[in-house]
Short mmCIF file of C-alpha atoms and ligand atoms in Angstrom, two decimals:
data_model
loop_
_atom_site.label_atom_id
_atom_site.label_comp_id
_atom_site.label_asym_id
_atom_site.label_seq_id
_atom_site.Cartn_x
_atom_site.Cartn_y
_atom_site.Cartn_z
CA UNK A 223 -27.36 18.48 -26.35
CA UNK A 224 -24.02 19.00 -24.73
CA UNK A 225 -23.15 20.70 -21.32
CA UNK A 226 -23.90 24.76 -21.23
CA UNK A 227 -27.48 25.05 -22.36
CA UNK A 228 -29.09 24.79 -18.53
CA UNK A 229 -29.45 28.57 -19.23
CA UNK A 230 -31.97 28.30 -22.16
CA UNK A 231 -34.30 25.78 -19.87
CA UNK A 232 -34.95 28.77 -17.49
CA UNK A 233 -38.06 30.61 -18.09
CA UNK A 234 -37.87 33.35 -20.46
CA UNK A 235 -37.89 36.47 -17.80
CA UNK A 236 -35.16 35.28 -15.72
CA UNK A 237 -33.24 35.01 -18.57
CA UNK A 238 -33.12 38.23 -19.59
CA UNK A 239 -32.80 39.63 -16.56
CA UNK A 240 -29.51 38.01 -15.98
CA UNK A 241 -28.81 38.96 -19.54
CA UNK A 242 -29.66 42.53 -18.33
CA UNK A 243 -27.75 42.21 -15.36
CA UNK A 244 -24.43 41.03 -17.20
CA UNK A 245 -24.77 44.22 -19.48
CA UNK A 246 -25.79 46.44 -16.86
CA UNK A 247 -23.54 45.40 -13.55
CA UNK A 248 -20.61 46.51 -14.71
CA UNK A 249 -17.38 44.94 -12.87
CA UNK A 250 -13.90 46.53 -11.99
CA UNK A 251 -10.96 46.51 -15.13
CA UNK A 252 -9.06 43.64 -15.71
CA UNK A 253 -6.40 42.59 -18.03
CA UNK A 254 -6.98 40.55 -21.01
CA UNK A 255 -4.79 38.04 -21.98
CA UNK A 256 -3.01 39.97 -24.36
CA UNK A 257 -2.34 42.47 -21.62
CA UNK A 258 -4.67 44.70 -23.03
CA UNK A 259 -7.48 46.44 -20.68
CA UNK A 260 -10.76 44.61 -20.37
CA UNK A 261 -13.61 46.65 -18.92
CA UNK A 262 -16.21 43.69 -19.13
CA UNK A 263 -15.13 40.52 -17.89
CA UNK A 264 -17.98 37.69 -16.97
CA UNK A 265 -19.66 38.46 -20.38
CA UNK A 266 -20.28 35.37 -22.37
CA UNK A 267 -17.09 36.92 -25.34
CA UNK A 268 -14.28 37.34 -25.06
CA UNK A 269 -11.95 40.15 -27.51
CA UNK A 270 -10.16 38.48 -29.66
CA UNK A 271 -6.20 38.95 -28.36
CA UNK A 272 -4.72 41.89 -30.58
CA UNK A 273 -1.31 39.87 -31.72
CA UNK A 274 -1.11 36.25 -32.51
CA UNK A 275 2.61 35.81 -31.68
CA UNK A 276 3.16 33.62 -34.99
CA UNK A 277 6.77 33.60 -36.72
CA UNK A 278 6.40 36.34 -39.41
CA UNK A 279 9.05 34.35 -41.94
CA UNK A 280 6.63 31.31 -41.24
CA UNK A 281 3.46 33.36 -41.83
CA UNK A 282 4.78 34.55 -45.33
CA UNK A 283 5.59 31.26 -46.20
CA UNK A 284 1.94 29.66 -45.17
CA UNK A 285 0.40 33.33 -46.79
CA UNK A 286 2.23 31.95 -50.20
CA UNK A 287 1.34 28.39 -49.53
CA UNK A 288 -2.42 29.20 -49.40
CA UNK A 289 -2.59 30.99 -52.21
CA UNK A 290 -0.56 28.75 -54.43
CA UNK A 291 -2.62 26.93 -57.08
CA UNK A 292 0.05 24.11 -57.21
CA UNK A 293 -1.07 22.76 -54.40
CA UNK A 294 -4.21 21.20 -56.83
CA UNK A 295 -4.16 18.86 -59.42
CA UNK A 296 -3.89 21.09 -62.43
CA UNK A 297 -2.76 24.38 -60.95
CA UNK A 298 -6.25 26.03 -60.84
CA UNK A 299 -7.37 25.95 -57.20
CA UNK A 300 -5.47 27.46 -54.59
CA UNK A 301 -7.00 27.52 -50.68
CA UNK A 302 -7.84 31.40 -51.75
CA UNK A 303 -9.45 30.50 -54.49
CA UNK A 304 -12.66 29.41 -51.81
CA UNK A 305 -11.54 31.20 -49.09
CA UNK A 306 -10.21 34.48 -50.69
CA UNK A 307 -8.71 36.36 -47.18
CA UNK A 308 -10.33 39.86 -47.82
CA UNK A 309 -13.51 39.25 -49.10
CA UNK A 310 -13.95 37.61 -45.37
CA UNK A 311 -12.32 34.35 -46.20
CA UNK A 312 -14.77 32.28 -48.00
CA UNK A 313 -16.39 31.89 -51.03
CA UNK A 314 -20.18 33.12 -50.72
CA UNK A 315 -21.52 30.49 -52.71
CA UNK A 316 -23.98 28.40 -51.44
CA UNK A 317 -21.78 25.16 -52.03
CA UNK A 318 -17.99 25.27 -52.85
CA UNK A 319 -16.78 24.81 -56.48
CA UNK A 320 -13.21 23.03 -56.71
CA UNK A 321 -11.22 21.55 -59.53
CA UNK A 322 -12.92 21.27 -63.12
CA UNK A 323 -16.09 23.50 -61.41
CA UNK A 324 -16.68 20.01 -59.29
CA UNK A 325 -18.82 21.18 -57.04
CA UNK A 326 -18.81 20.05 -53.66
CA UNK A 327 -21.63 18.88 -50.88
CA UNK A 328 -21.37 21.81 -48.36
CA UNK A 329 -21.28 25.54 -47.61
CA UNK A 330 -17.37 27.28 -47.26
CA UNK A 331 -16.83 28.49 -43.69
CA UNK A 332 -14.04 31.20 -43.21
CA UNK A 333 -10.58 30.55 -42.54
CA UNK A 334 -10.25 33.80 -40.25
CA UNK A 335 -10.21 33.28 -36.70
CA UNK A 336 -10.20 29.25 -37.56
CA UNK A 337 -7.23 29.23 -34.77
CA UNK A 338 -9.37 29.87 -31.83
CA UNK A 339 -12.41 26.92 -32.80
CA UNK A 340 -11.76 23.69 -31.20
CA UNK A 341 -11.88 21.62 -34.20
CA UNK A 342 -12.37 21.82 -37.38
CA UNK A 343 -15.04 21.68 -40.11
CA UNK A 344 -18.85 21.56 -39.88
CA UNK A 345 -18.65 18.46 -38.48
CA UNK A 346 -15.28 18.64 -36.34
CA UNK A 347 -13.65 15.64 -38.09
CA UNK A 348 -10.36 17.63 -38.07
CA UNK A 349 -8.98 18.25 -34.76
CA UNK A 350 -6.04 20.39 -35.81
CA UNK A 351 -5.83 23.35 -38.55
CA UNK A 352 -2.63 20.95 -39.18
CA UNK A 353 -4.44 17.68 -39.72
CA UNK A 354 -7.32 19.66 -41.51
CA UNK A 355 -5.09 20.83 -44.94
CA UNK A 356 -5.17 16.74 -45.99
CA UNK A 357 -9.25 17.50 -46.35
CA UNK A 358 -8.86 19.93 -49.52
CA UNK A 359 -5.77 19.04 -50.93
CA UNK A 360 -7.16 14.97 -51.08
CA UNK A 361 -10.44 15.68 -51.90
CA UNK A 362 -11.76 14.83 -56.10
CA UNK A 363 -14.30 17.88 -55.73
CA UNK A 364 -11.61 19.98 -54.32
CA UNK A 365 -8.29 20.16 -54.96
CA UNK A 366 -7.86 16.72 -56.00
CA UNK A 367 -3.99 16.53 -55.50
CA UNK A 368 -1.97 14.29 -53.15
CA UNK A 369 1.12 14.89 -51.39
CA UNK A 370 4.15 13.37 -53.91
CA UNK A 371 2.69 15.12 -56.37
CA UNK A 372 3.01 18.69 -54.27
CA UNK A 373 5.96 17.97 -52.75
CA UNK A 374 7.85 17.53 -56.20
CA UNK A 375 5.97 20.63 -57.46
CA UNK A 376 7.14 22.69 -54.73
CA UNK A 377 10.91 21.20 -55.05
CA UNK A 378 11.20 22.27 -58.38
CA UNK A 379 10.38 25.95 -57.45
CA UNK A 380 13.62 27.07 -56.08
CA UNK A 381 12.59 29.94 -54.06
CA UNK A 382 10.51 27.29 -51.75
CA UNK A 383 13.45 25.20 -51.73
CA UNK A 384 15.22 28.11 -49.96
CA UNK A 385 12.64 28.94 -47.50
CA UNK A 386 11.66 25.90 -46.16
CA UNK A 387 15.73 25.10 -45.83
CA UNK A 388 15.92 27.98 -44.01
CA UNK A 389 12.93 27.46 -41.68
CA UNK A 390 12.56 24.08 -41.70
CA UNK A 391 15.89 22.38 -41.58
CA UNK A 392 15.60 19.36 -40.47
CA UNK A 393 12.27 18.13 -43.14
CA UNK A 394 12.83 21.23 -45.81
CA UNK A 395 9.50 20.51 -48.42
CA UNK A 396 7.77 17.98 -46.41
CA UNK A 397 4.04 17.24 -45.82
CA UNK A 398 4.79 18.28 -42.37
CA UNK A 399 6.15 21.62 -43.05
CA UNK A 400 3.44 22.73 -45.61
CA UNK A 401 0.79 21.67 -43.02
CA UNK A 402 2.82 23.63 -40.39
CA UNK A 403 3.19 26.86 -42.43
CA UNK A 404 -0.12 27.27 -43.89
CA UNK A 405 -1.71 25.81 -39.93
CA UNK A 406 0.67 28.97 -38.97
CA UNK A 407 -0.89 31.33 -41.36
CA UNK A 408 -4.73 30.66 -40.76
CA UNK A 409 -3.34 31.30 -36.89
CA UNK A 410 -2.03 34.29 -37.84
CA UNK A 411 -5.57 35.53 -39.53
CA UNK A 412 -7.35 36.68 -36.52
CA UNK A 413 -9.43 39.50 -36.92
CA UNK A 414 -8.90 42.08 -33.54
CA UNK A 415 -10.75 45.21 -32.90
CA UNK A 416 -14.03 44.76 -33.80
CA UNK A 417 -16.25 47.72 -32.67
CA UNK A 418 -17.85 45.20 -30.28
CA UNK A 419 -14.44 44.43 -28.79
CA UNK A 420 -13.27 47.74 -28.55
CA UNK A 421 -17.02 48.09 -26.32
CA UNK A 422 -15.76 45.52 -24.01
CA UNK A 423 -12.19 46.36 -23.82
CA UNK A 424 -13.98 49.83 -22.25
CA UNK A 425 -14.68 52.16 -25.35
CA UNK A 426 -18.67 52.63 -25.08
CA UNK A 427 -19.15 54.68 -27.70
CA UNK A 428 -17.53 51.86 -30.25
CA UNK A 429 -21.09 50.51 -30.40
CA UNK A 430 -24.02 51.53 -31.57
CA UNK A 431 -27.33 51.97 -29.01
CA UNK A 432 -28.86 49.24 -31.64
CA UNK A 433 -26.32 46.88 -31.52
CA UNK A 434 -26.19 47.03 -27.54
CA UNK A 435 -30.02 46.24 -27.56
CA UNK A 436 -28.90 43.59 -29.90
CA UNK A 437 -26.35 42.14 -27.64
CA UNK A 438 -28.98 42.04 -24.92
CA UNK A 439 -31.48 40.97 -27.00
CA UNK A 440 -28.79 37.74 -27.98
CA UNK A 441 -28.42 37.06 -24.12
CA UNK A 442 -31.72 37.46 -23.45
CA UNK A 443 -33.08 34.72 -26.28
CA UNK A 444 -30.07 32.34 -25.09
CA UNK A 445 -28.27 32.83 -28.20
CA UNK A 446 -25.13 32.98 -26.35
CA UNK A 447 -25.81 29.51 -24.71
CA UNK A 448 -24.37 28.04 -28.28
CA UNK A 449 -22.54 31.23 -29.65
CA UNK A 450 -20.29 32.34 -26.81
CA UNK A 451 -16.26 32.41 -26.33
CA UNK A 452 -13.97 34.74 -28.14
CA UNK A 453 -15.19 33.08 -31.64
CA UNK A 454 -18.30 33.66 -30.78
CA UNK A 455 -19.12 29.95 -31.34
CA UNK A 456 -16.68 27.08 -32.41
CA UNK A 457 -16.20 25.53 -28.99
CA UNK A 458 -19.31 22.77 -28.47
CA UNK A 459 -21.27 20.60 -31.04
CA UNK A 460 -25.16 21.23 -31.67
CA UNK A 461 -27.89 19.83 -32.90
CA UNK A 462 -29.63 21.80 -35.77
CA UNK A 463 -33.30 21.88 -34.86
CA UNK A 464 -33.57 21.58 -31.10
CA UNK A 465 -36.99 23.04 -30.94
CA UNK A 466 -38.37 21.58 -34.45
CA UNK A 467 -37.34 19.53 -37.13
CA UNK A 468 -35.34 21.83 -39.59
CA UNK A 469 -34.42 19.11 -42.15
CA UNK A 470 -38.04 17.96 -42.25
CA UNK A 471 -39.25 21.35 -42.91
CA UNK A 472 -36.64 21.96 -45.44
CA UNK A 473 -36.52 18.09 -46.99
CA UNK A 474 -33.86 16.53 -49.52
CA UNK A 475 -31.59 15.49 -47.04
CA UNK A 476 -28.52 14.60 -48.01
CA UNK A 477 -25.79 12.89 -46.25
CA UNK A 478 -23.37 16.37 -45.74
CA UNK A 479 -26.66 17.46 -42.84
CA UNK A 480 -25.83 14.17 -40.95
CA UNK A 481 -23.13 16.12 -39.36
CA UNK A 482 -21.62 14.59 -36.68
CA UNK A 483 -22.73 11.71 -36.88
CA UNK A 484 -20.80 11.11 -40.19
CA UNK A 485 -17.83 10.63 -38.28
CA UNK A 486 -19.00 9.09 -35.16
CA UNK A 487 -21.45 6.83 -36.23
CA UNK A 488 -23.71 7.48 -32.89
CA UNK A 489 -27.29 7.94 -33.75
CA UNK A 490 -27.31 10.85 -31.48
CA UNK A 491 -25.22 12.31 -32.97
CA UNK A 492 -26.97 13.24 -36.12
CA UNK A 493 -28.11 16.74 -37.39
CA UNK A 494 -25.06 18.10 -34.43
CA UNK A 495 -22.85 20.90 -36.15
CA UNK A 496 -19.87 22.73 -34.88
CA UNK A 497 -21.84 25.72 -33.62
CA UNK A 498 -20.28 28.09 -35.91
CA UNK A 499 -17.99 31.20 -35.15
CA UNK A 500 -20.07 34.21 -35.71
CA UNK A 501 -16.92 36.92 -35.92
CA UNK A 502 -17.01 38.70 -39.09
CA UNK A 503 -20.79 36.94 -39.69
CA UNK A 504 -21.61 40.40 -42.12
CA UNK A 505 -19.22 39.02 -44.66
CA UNK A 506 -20.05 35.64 -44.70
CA UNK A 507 -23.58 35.07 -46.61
CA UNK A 508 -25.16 32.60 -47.53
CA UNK A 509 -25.24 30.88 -44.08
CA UNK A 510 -25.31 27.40 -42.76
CA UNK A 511 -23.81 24.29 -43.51
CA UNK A 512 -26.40 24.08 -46.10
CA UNK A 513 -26.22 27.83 -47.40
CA UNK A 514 -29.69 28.08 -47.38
CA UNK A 515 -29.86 31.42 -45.50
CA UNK A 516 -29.04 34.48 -48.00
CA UNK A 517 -29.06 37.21 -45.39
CA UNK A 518 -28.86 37.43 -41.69
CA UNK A 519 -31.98 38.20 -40.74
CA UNK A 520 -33.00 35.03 -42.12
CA UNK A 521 -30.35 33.24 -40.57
CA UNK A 522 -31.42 34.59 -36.95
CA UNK A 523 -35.00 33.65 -37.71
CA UNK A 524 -34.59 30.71 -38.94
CA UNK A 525 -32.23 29.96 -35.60
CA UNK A 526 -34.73 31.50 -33.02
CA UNK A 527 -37.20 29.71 -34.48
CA UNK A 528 -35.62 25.96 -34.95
CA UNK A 529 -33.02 26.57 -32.14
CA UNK A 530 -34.93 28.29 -29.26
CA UNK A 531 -38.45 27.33 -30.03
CA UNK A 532 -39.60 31.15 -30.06
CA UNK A 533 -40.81 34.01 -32.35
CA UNK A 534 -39.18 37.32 -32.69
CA UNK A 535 -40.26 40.41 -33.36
CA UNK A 536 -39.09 41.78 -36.82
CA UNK A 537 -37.41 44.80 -35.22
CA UNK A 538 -35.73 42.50 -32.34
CA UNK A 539 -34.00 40.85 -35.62
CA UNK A 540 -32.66 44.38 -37.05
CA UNK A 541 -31.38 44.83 -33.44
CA UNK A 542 -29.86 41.31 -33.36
CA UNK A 543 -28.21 42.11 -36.92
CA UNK A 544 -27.00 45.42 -35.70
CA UNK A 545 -25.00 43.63 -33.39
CA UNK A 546 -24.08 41.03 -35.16
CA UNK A 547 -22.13 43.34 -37.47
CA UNK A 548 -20.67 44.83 -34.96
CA UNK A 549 -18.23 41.70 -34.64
CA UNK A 550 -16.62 42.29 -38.10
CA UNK A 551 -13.00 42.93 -37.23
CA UNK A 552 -9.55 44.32 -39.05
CA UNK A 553 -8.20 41.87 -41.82
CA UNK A 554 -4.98 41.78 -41.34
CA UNK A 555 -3.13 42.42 -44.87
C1 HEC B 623 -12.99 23.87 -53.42
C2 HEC B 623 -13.10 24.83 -52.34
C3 HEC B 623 -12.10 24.70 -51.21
C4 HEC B 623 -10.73 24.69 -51.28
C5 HEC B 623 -9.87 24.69 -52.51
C6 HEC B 623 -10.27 24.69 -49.91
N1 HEC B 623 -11.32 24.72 -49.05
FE1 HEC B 623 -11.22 24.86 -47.06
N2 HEC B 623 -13.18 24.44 -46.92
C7 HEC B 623 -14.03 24.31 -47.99
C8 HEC B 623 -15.29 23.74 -47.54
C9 HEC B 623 -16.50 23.43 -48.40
C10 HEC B 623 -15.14 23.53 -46.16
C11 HEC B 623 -16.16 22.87 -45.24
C12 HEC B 623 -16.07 21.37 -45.43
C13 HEC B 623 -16.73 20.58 -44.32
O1 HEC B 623 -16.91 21.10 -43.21
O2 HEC B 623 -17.06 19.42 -44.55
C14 HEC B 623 -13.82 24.01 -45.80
C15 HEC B 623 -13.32 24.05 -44.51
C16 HEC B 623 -12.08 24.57 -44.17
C17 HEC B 623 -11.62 24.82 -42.83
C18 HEC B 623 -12.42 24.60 -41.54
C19 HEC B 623 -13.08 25.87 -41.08
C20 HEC B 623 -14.11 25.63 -40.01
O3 HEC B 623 -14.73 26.60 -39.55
O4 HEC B 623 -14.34 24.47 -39.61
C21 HEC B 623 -10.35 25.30 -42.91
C22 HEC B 623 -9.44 25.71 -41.78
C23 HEC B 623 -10.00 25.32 -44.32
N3 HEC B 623 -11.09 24.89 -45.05
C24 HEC B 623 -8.76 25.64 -44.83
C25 HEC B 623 -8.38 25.35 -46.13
C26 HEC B 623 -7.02 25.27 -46.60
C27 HEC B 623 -5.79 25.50 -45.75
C28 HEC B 623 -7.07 24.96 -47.93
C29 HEC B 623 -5.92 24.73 -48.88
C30 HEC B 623 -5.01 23.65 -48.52
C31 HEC B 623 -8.48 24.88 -48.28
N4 HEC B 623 -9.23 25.08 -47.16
C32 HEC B 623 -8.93 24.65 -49.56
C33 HEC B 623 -13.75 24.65 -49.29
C34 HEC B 623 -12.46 24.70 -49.80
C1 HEC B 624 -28.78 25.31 -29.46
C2 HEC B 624 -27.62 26.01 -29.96
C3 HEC B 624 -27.84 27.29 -30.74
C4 HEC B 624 -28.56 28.39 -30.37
C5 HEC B 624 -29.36 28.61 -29.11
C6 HEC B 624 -28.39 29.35 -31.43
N1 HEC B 624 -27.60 28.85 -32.41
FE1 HEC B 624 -27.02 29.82 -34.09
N2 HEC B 624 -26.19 28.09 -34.77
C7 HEC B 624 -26.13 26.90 -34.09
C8 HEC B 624 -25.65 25.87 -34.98
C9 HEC B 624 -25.43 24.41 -34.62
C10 HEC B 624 -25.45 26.47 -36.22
C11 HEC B 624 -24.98 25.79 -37.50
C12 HEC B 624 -26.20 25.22 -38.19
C13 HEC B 624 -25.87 24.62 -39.53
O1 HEC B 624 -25.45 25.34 -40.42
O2 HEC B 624 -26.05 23.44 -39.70
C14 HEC B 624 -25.78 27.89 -36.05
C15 HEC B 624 -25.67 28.84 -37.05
C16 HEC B 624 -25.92 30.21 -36.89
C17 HEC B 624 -25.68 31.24 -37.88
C18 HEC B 624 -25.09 31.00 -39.26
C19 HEC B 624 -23.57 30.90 -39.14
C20 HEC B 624 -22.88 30.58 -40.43
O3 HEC B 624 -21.65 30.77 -40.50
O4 HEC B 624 -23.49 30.06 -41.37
C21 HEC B 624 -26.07 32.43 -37.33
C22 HEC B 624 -25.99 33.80 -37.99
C23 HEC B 624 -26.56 32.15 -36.01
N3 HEC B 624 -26.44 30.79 -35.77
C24 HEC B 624 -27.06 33.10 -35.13
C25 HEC B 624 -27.77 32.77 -33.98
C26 HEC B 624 -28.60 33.69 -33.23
C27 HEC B 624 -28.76 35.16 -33.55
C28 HEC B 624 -29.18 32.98 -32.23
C29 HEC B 624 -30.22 33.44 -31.23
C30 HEC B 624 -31.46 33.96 -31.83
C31 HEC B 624 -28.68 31.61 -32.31
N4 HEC B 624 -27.85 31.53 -33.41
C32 HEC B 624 -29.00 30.61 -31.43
C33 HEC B 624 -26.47 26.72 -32.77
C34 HEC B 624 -27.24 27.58 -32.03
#
């Protein structure tokens, strides 16, 4: 276990009245980031900032980019193809499906708000959304291209030609440039305004009395020891099944639920995950890395029970789910 989770060791009742207490003590104003108006600060999220600051010409460019099919093999498979933007950008299948239907080992996380984890992919082998686009473009069950063969694809499409002249002048179509457009564009897709960010930037009526029970309810379990931040996760590593063995329970491991440990090779290090971002969770079904949640109320079972060693209450879930869909945001266009 990394750093942060002292909080779930303390017995149940203090924690949730310090989750109580963080709801209920409400501190003076103060500015965000983005220079907008935060009413609750020392809450465990963050909003996320309303404007991105990306370059708009450089945006378009990575919006075209990712949805371009030439960047597979045969033209099929663009990066919308499994993470299509509006439907909450991914897939909703339980395991992705690339080139030829190939399908691959894992579940499709969402490109939106991918800017603000700290790594990338379920088991943070990627450390930049720049270094990350060599993943799907590479891989046989995915995209199964390689880089001369895009490059000359793009080169002979003389509209690209122009706007990567024009933007990038020094490389024009380069490796480097694609990765830095289409890293741009996933920057560019946050998802602001969620009706639980509009509740901390001050509005209280933005959320419902459910989801605020929910909230406390997620404090109170020590949810927010793992999910936490202004992603509402992506920013530590975790174990999946800290209270009881979930891959025993659920058997056929393969090697995709190693996790970490496929890339550091440290013992310890198995079964750890990226604790996922749970912005815009609603759209996102089936869940984890394994898909083998349908709905979230199974999800947050499955979690309190293998994560925090407890039972809850069927209505505590509905109130944990009400809140939970409170942090679906605006898709930008
Ligand atoms: C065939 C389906 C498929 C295609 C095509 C695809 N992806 Fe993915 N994407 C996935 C899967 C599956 C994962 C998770 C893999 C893992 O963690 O091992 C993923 C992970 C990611 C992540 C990490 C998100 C996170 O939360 O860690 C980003 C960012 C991403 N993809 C962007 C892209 C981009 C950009 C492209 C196009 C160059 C692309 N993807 C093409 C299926 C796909
Ligand atoms: C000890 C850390 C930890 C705690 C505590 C924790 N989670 Fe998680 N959560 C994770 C990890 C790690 C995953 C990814 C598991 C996987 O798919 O392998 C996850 C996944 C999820 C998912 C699915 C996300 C997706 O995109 O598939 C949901 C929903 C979720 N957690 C909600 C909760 C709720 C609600 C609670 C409290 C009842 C909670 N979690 C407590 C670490 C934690």
């Amino acid at each position: 276990m990394n750093g942060e989770n002292s909080y779930k060791l303390l017995p149940a009742g203090v924690r949730l009245l310090a989750a109580c207490m963080a709801v209920f003590v409400f501190s003076s104003p103060v500015q965000a980031g983005d220079g907008a108006i935060l009413k609750y600060k020392n809450e465990p999220i963050t909003p996320i900032p309303l404007h991105s600051g990306e370059d708009p010409d450089i945006v378009s460019l990575g919006r075209d980019l990712f949805h371009d099919p030439r960047l597979s093999t045969d033209d099929t498979v663009s990066c919308a193809f499994c993470h299509p933007i509006e439907q909450g950008g991914m897939d909703g299948l339980i395991v992705s499906v690339g080139v030829e239907g190939r399908q691959g080992p894992i579940n499709t996380p969402t490109v939106l708000n991918s800017g603000l984890h700290f790594v990338q992919f379920w088991d943070g082998r990627s450390p930049t959304l720049e270094a990350q686009i060599d993943g799907p473009t590479h891989s046989p069950l995915e995209m199964a291209s390689n880089w001369p063969e895009i490059v000359q694809k793009l080169n002979a499409d003389d509209e690209y030609k122009e706007r990567f002249a024009k933007l990038y002048p020094e490389k024009g179509i380069h490796p480097d440039t694609i990765r830095s457009a289409i890293a741009t564009y996933e920057r560019y897709l946050l998802t602001p305004n969620s009706p639980f960010d509009r509740f901390l930037r001050g509005e209280d009526d933005a959320l419902s009395q459910e989801a605020k029970q929910g909230y406390v309810l997620f404090k109170g379990f020590g949810c927010s020891s793992c999910h936490q931040g202004v992603a509402v996760g992506g920013n530590m590593y975790e174990k999946l099944g800290v209270f009881r063995d979930y891959f025993k329970d659920r058997g056929n491991i393969t090697k995709a639920d190693w996790g970490r440990y496929n890339v550091t090779g440290v013992e310890e290090h198995k079964f750890e995950f990226k604790v996922p971002s749970l912005r815009n969770i609603e759209l996102t079904a089936p869940y984890f890395h394994d898909g083998a949640a349908k709905t979230l109320q199974a999800a947050v079972k499955t979690m309190a029970k293998y994560q925090l060693g407890r039972s809850i209450k069927d209505h505590e879930v509905e109130l944990i789910v009400a809140f939970l869909k409170s942090l679906t945001g605006e898709i930008k266009p």
